[in-house]
XYZ file of C-alpha atoms in Angstrom:
567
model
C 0.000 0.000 0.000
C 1.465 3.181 -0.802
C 2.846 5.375 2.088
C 2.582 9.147 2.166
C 3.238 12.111 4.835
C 1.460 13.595 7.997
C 2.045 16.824 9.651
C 1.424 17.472 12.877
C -1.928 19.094 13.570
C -2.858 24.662 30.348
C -2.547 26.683 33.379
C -6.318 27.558 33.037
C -8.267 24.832 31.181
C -8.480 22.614 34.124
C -10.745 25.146 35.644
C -12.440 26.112 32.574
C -13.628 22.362 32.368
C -14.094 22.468 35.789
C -11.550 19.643 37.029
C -10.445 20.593 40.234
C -13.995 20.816 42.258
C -15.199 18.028 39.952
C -13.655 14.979 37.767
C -10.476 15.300 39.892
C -12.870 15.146 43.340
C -14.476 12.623 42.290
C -10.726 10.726 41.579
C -9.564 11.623 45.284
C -7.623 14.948 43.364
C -5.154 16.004 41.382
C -2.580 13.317 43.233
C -4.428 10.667 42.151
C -6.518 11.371 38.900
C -5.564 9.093 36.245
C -3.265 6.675 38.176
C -2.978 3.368 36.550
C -3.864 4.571 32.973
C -1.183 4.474 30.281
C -1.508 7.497 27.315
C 0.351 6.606 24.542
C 1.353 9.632 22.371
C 2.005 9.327 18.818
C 4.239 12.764 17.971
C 7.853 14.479 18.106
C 8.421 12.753 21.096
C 9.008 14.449 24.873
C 11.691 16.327 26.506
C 12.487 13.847 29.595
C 13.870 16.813 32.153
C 10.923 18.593 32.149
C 8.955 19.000 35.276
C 5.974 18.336 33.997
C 7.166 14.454 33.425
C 9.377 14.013 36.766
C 8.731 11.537 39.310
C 7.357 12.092 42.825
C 10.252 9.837 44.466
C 8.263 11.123 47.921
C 5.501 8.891 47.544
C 5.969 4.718 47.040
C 2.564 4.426 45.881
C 2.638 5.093 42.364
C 3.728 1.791 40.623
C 4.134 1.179 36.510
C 1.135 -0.164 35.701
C 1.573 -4.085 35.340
C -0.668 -4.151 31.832
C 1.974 -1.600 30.354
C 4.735 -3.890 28.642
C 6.845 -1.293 26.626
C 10.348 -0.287 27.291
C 12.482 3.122 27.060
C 15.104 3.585 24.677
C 18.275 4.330 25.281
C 20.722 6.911 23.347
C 22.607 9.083 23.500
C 20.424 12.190 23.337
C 17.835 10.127 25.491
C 20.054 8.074 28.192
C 19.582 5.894 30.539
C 17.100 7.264 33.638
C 15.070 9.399 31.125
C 11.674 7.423 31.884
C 10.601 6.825 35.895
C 7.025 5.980 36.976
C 5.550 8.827 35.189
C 7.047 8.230 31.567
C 6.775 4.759 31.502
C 8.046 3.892 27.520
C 9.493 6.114 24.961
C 10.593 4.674 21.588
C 11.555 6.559 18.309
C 9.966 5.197 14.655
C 11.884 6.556 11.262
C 12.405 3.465 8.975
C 10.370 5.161 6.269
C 12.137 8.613 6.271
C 15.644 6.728 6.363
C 14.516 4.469 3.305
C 13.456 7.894 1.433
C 16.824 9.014 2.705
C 15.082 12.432 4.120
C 16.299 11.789 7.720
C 18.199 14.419 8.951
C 19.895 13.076 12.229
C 21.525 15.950 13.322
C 18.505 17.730 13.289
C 15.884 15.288 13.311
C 17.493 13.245 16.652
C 17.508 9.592 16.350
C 16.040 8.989 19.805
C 12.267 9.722 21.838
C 13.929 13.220 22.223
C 11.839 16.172 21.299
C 13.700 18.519 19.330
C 10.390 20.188 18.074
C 8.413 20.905 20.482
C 5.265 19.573 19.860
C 5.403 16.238 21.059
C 6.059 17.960 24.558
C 3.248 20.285 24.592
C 0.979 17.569 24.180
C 1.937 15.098 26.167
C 1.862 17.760 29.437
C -1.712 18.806 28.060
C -2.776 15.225 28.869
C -1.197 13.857 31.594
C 1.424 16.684 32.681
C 2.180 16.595 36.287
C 0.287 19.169 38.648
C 0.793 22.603 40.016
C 4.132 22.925 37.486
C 5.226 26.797 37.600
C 4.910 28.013 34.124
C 7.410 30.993 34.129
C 8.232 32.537 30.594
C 9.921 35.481 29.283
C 10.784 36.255 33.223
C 6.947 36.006 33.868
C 4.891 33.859 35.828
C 1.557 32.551 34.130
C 0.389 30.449 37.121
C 0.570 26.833 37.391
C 0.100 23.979 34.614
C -1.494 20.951 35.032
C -2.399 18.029 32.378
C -5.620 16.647 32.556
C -5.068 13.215 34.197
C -2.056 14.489 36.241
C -1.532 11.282 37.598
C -1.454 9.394 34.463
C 1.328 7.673 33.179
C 2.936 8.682 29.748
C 4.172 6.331 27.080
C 5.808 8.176 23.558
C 6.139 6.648 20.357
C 7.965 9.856 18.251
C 6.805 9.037 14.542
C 6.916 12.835 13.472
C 10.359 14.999 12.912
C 11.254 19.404 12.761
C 12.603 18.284 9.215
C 10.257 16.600 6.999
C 7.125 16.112 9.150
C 6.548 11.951 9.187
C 5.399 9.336 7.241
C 2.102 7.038 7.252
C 3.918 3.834 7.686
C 6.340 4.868 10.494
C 2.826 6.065 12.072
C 1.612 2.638 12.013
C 4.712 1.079 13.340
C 4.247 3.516 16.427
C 0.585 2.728 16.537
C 1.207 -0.839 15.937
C 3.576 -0.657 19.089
C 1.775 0.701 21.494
C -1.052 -1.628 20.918
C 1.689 -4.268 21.361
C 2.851 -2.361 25.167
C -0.788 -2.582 26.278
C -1.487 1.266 26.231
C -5.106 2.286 27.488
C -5.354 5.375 25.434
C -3.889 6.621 21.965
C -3.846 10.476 21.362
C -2.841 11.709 17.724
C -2.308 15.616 17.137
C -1.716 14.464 13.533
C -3.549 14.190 10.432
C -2.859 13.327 6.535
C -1.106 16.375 4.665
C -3.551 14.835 1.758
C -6.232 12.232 1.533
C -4.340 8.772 0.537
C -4.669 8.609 -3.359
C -6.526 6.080 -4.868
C -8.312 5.068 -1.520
C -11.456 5.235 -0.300
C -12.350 7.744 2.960
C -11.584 4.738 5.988
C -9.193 2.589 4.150
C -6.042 3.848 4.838
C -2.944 2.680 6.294
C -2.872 5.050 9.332
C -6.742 4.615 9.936
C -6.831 0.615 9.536
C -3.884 0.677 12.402
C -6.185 2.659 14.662
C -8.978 -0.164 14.163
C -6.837 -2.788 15.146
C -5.595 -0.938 18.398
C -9.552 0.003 18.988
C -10.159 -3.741 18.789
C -7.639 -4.389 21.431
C -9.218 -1.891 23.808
C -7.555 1.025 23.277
C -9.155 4.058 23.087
C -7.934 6.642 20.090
C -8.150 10.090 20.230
C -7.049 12.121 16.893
C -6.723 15.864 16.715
C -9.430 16.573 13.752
C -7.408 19.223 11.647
C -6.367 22.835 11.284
C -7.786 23.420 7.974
C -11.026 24.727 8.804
C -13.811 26.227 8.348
C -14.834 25.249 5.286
C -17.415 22.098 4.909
C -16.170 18.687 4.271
C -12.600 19.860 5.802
C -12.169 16.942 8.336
C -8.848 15.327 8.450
C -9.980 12.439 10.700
C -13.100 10.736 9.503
C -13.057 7.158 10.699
C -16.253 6.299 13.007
C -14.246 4.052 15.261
C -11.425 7.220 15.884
C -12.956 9.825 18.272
C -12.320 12.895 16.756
C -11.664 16.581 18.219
C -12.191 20.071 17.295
C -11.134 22.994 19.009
C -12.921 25.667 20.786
C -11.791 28.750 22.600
C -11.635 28.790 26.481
C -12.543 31.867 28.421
C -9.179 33.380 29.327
C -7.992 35.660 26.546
C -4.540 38.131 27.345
C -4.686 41.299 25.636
C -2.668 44.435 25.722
C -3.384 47.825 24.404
C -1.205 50.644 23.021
C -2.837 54.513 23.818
C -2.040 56.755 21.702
C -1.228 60.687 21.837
C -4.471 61.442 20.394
C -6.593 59.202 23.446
C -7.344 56.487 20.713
C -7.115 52.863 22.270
C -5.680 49.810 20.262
C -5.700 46.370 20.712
C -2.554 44.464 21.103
C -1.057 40.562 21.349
C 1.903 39.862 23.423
C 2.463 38.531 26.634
C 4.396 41.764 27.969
C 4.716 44.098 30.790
C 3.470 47.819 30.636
C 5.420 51.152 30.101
C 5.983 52.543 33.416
C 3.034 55.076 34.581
C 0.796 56.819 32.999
C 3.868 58.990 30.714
C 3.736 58.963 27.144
C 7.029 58.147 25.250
C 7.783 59.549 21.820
C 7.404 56.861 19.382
C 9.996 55.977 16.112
C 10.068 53.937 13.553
C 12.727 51.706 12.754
C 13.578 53.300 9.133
C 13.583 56.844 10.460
C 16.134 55.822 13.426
C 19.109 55.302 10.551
C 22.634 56.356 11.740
C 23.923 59.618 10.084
C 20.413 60.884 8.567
C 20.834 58.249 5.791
C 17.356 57.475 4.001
C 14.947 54.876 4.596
C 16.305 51.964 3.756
C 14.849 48.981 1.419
C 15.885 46.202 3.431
C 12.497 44.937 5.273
C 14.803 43.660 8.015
C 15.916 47.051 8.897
C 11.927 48.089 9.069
C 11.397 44.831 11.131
C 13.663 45.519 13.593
C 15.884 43.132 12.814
C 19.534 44.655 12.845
C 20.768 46.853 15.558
C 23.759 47.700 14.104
C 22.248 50.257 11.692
C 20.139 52.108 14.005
C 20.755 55.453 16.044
C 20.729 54.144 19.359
C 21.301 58.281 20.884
C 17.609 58.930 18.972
C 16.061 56.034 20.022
C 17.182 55.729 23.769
C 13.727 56.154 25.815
C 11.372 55.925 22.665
C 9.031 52.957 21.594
C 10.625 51.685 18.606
C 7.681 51.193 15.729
C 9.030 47.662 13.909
C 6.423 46.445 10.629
C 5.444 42.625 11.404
C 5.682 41.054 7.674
C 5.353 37.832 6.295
C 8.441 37.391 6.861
C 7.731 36.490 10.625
C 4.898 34.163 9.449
C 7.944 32.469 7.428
C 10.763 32.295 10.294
C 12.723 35.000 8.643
C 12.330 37.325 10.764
C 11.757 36.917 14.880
C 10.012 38.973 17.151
C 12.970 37.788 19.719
C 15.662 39.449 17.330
C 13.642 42.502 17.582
C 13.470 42.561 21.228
C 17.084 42.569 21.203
C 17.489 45.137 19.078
C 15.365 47.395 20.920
C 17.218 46.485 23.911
C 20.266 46.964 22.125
C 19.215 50.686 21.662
C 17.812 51.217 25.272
C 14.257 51.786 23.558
C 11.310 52.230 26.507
C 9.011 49.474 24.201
C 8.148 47.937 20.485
C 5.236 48.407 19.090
C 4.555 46.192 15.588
C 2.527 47.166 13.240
C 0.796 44.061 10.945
C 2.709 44.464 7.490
C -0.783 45.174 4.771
C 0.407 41.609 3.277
C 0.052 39.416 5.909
C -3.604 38.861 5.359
C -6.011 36.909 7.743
C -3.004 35.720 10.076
C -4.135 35.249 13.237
C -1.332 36.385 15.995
C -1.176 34.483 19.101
C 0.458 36.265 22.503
C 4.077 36.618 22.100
C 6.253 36.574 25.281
C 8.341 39.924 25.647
C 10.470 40.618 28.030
C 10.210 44.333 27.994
C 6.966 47.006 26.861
C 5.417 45.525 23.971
C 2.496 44.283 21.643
C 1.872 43.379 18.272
C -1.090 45.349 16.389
C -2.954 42.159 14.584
C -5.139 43.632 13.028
C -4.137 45.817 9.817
C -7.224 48.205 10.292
C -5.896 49.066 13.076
C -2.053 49.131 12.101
C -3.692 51.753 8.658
C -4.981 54.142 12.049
C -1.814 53.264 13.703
C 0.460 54.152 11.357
C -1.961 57.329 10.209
C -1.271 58.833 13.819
C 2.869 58.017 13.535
C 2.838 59.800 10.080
C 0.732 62.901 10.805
C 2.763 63.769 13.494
C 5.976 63.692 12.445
C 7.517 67.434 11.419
C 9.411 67.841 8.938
C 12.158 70.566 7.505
C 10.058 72.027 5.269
C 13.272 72.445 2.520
C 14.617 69.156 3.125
C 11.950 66.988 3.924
C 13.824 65.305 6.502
C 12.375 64.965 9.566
C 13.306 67.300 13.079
C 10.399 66.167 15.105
C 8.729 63.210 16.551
C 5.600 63.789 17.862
C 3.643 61.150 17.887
C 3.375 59.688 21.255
C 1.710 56.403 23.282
C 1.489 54.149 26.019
C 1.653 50.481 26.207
C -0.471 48.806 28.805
C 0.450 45.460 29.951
C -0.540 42.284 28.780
C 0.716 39.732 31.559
C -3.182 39.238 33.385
C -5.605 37.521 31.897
C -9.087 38.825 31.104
C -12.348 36.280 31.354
C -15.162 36.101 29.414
C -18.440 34.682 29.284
C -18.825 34.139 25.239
C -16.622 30.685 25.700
C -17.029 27.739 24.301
C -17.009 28.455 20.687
C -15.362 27.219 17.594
C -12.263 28.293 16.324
C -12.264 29.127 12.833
C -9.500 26.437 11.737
C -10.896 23.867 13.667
C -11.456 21.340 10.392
C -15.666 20.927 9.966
C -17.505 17.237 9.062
C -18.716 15.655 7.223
C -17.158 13.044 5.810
C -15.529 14.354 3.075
C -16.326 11.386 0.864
C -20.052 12.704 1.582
C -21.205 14.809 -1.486
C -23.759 16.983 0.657
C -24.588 17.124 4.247
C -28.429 15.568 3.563
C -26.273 12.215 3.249
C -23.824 12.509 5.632
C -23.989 9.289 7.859
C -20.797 9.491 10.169
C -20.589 12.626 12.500
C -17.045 14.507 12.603
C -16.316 15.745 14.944
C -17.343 13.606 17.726
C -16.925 16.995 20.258
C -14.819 19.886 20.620
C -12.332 20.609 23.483
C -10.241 23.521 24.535
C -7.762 24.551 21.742
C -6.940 28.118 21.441
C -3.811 29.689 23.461
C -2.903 26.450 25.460
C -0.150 26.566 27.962
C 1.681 23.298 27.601
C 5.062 22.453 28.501
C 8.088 23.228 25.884
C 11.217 20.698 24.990
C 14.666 22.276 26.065
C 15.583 21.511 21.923
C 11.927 22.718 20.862
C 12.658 24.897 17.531
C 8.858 24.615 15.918
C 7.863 27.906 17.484
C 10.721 30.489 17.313
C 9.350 32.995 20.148
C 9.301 30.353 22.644
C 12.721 28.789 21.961
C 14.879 28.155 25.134
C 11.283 28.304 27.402
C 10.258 26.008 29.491
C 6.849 26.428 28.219
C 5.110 27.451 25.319
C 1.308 29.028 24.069
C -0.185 27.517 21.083
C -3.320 26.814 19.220
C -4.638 24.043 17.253
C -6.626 21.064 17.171
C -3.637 19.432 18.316
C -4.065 20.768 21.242
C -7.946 19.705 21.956
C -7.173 16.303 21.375
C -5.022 15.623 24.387
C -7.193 17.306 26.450
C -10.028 14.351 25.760
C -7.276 12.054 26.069
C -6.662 12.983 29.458
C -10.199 13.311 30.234
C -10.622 9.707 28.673
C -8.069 8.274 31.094
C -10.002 9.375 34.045
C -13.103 7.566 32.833
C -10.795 4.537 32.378
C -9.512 4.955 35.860
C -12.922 5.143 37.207
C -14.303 2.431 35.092
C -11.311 -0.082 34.020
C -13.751 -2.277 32.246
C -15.165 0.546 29.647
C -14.229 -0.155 26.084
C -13.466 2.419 24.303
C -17.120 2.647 23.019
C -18.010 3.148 26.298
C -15.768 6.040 26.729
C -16.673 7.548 23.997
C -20.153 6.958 24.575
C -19.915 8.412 28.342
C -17.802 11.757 26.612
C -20.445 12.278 23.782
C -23.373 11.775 25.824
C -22.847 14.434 28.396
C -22.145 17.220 26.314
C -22.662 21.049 26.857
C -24.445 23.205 24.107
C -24.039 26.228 25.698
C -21.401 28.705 26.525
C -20.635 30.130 29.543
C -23.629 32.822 29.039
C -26.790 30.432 28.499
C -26.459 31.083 24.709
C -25.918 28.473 21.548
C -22.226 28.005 21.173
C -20.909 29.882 17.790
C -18.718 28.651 15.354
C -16.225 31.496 13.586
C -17.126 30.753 9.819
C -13.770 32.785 8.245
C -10.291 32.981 8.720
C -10.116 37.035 8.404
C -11.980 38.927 11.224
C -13.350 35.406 12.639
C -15.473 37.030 15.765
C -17.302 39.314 13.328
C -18.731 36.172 11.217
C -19.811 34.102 13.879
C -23.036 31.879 13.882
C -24.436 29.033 16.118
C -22.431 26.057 15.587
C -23.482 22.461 14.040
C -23.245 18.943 14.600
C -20.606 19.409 11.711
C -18.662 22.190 13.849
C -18.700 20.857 17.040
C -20.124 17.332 16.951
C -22.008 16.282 20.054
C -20.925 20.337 21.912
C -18.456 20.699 24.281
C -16.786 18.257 26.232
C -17.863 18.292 29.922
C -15.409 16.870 32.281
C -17.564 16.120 35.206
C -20.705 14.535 33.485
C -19.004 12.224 31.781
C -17.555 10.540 34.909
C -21.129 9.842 35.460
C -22.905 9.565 32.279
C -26.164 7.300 32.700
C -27.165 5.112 30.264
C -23.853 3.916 28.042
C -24.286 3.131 24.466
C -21.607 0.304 24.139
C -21.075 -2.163 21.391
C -18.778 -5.224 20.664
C -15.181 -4.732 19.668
C-alpha cells in the first residue's frame, strides 16, 4: 500500500472544564486522577527533564502499571534514567524517512527526544504533572497541570522538525503501542492529503487505529487545522474519536494609547510602560545612523539589525518595527527585535501588521520588555496614520526634526475572562465526511466533540525549535486542534480509571453523551465561519462544527445510560 506524509496538527483549562472541584474530586484529586492509565502519544516525542514528566520519588505508591509492557530507549540524546514511573516507555519510529533518505539526524534526533516541540506540549496537556510553575519570558503565568495528572505517559515519536513523518512509520508507532498494552492513543496528527486512490476509511494510518480500537484502546485524533470550510475533516473514521477545538474563556490582551486618546488592541504577553507617561514613538527606518534614508531592506523596518540604528535617537522611545510575512515564514523573529530594541535602550516595540500578511491570526508573544503586536491591519492603517501625521518635517529638506507622535503600552501579563466561551475556532477542520457529497447524506458525525484549543499553555522541549518565540522556554502558548485532542485524552483516562472495564465505546459513549451546548452565558455556542476577522462572522455552531458540543469533564464521569457495542 502506498505510504505518504502527515504533519502534525494549560494553566487555566483545568478550571475552565471544571476539574479541580469536579472529575479530579471525584478521583480523590489532582494526586491521584488518572493513576494506573497508560496514554500513549504518537508525535515528536518528549523532553524527559521537564517538570511536567518528573517523578514524585516522595511517595511509594505510584507503581508502573503491570498491563503496560513497553520499554524506554536508550541513546545518547535520550540516556539511561530518562523514563521513571511517570514516563513509563518512549521509543523513536523513522524506517520510512531513512529508506526515502530524508532523515536528517543531526537535526531530526535519532532517539524519543523532542527537538520540536510539539510532542512535549501535548503530552503535558494530557497527563502533565500538577501545580508545574509556568514561568516565561521572566513572567509567571500560574501553574500547569495536564488533565489526568496522575497518568502515566508512554511516547512513540513518529513525526520529525525536518520533513514532518510518514504514514507507515505512524503505524509502526501505533502498531507498538497496541503491542505495550497502552489504554489510550492520542494523535495531534492528520494526513497532509487524503491517501490517493483510496477510499475515505481505508487507509494505512486509519486501519492501524482499528486494530488498536479492537484491542481496547481508546484513540483520540486531533481533527485538523484546515477549517472552516465544509467537508474539511482530516480524521473521519467512526471508530477514531475525533476533536475540534474551541476557545476557552481566558484571553490576554494588551493595548497601546495613543497621543491622540485612541485605544488599540494588542497581542503579546508583555509588561506595561511605566506610569501613565507617554514616550515619543519611532520607527525603525527613520532611526538610521547619520540621517541616511529609509532603507529597502524589510529587516531594517522589522527591527531586525541593531547595528544600523541610532541608538542616541532612540534611547527612551518605543521603537515602531512592521510585522511582515516574513515572521509568518521564520525569517524574521520577534525575539531578534526585542534585542534590538534592547540593544538601543528603547522604553518598548510596538509592531505594526505588514498590509500583506492577510487573515493571520497572531497568538500572545512573550516579551520581556513594553510591547504588543497590532494584529489587526485596520488598526495598524490608524496606527500608522497617527505616527505619520505627526511627524515634522524641515520644510526644505523633507527630513524629519520632530517626533511627535506619542503612546502608552499597557500590559498584557493578566488575563481577562469572558463569558462568550465555548465556541469554535475558525480552523478547527468541519464534518462531514468528506467522501459525503452533501450534508443531507452525511452518515458518520465529525467531529465527535470539541475541546479547549486556542492559546494552550503546555510544557516546551529544552531543543523545541517549531515555534521560534518560545525557543529556550520552558513552556510554550499555542493553538490548534492538536491541542484539543489531548485534552479528551486525558479526560478519557479518568473515565478509564474510574471504570477499568469501559471499552473504548463506552468512553466515547460516556464523553459524547454528556455534552454542553451552551457557553458560559446560556447562549448556543458559535462557530467562527472565516479565517479574516473570525469574531465578526460568527453563527451558532453544528453537529458538523462541534459534533455532540463541548466536552464536559464532570458529566461524563457519570454519564447514565452507556451506548456500548462489541469490539
Amino acid at each position: 500500500m502506498l505510504d505518504y506524509s502527515v504533519r502534525t496538527a494549560t494553566t487555566h483549562t483545568p478550571e475552565f472544564l471544571g476539574l479541580p472541584q469536579g472529575a479530579w474530586v471525584q478521583e480523590g484529586g489532582p494526586q491521584f486522577a488518572g493513576q494506573g492509565v497508560v496514554v500513549g502519544l504518537i508525535d515528536t516525542g518528549i523532553d524527559p527533564t521537564h517538570p511536567s514528566f518528573a517523578d514524585d520519588l516522595s511517595t511509594d505508591s505510584y507503581p508502573v502499571p503491570a498491563h503496560y509492557s513497553g520499554i524506554c530507549e536508550v541513546t545518547n540524546d535520550f540516556p539511561s534514567g530518562s523514563c521513571n514511573r511517570k514516563l513509563v516507555g518512549a521509543r523513536h519510529f523513522a524506517a520510512s524517512a531513512i529508506t526515502r533518505g530524508v532523515f536528517n539526524a543531526s537535526q531530526d534526533l535519532a532517539s524519543p527526544s523532542d527537538s520540536d516541540g510539539h510532542g512535549t506540549h501535548t503530552a503535558s496537556i494530557a497527563a502533565g504533572n500538577h501545580g508545574i510553575p509556568v514561568v516565561v519570558a521572566g513572567h509567571q503565568f500560574g501553574n500547569a497541570s495536564g488533565m489526568a495528572p496522575r497518568a502515566h505517559i508512554a511516547v512513540y515519536k513518529a513525526l520529525y522538525k525536518s520533513f514532518g513523518g510518514f504514514a507507515a512509520d505512524v503505524v509502526a508507532a501505533i502498531d507498538q503501542a497496541a503491542e505495550d498494552n497502552v489504554d489510550i492513543i492520542s494523535l495531534s496528527i492528520t494526513p497532509n492529503r487524503r491517501p490517493p486512490g483510496l477510499a475515505t476509511f481505508f487507509n494505512p494510518i486509519d486501519m492501524a487505529l482499528l486494530s488498536a480500537v479492537k484491542a481496547g484502546i481508546f484513540v483520540v485524533q486531533a481533527a485538523g487545522n484546515t477549517g472552516p470550510s465544509p467537508k474539511s475533516m482530516s480524521s473521519y473514521s467512526p471508530w477514531i474519536f475525533t476533536v475540534g477545538a474551541s476557545a476557552h474563556d481566558r484571553v490576554y490582551n494588551n493595548y497601546v494609547v495613543l497621543g491622540n486618546n485612541l485605544t488599540i488592541q494588542g497581542v503579546g504577553l508583555a509588561p506595561g510602560t511605566d506610569g501613565d507617561s507617554m514616550y515619543s514613538l519611532i520607527a525603525a527606518p527613520h532611526a538610521l545612523k547619520n540621517n541616511t534614508v529609509s532603507p529597502t531592506e524589510m529587516s531594517l523596518g522589522e527591527c531586525q539589525d541593531s547595528s544600523r540604528l541610532d541608538a542616541d535617537l532612540i534611547k527612551g522611545k518605543i521603537l515602531v518595527c512592521s510585522y511582515s510575512i516574513r515572521f509568518v515564514l521564520g525569517l524574521s523573529s520577534v525575539k531578534q527585535a526585542l534585542d534590538t530594541a534592547n540593544n538601543v535602550s528603547a522604553a518598548g516595540v510596538i509592531f505594526y501588521l505588514d498590509p500583506f500578511v492577510l487573515g493571520f491570526q497572531l497568538n500572545p508573544t512573550p516579551m520581556r520588555m513594553p510591547g504588543l503586536i497590532i494584529p489587526s491591519s485596520d488598526d495598524s492603517k490608524v496606527f500608522l496614520t497617527y505616527y505619520n501625521d505627526s511627524l515634522v518635517r524641515d520644510e526644505t529638506s523633507g527630513r524629519i526634526v520632530r517626533f511627535d507622535a506619542v503612546a502608552k503600552i499597557l500590559g498584557g501579563l493578566n488575563p481577562n475572562y469572558g463569558n462568550s466561551a465555548p465556541k469554535v475556532m475558525f480552523y478547527s477542520a468541519r464534518g462531514p465526511d468528506p467522501e459525503d457529497n452533501s450534508l443531507s447524506n452525511a452518515d458518520i458525525l465529525k467531529p465527535n466533540l470539541i475541546a479547549p484549543g486556542s492559546s494552550i499553555w503546555g510544557a516546551w522541549s529544552s531543543l523545541g525549535l517549531d515555534s521560534a518565540e518560545f525557543a529556550g522556554e520552558s513552556f510554550a502558548m499555542l493553538s490548534g486542534t492538536s491541542m484539543a485532542a489531548p485534552h479528551v485524552a486525558g479526560l478519557a483516562a479518568l473515565i478509564k480509571q474510574k471504570f477499568p472495564s469501559f471499552s473504548p465505546a463506552a468512553i466515547a459513549s460516556a464523553l459524547s453523551t454528556t455534552t454542553t451546548l451552551s457557553d458560559r452565558q446560556g447562549k448556543p455556542i458559535m462557530a467562527q465561519r472565516t479565517y479574516s476577522n473570525p469574531d465578526s462572522t460568527q453563527s451558532p455552531a453544528t453537529a458538523f462544527d462541534m459534533g455532540n458540543g463541548f466536552v464536559n469533564a464532570t458529566a461524563a464521569l457519570d454519564p447514565g445510560i452507556i451506548f456500548d457495542c462489541a469490539q
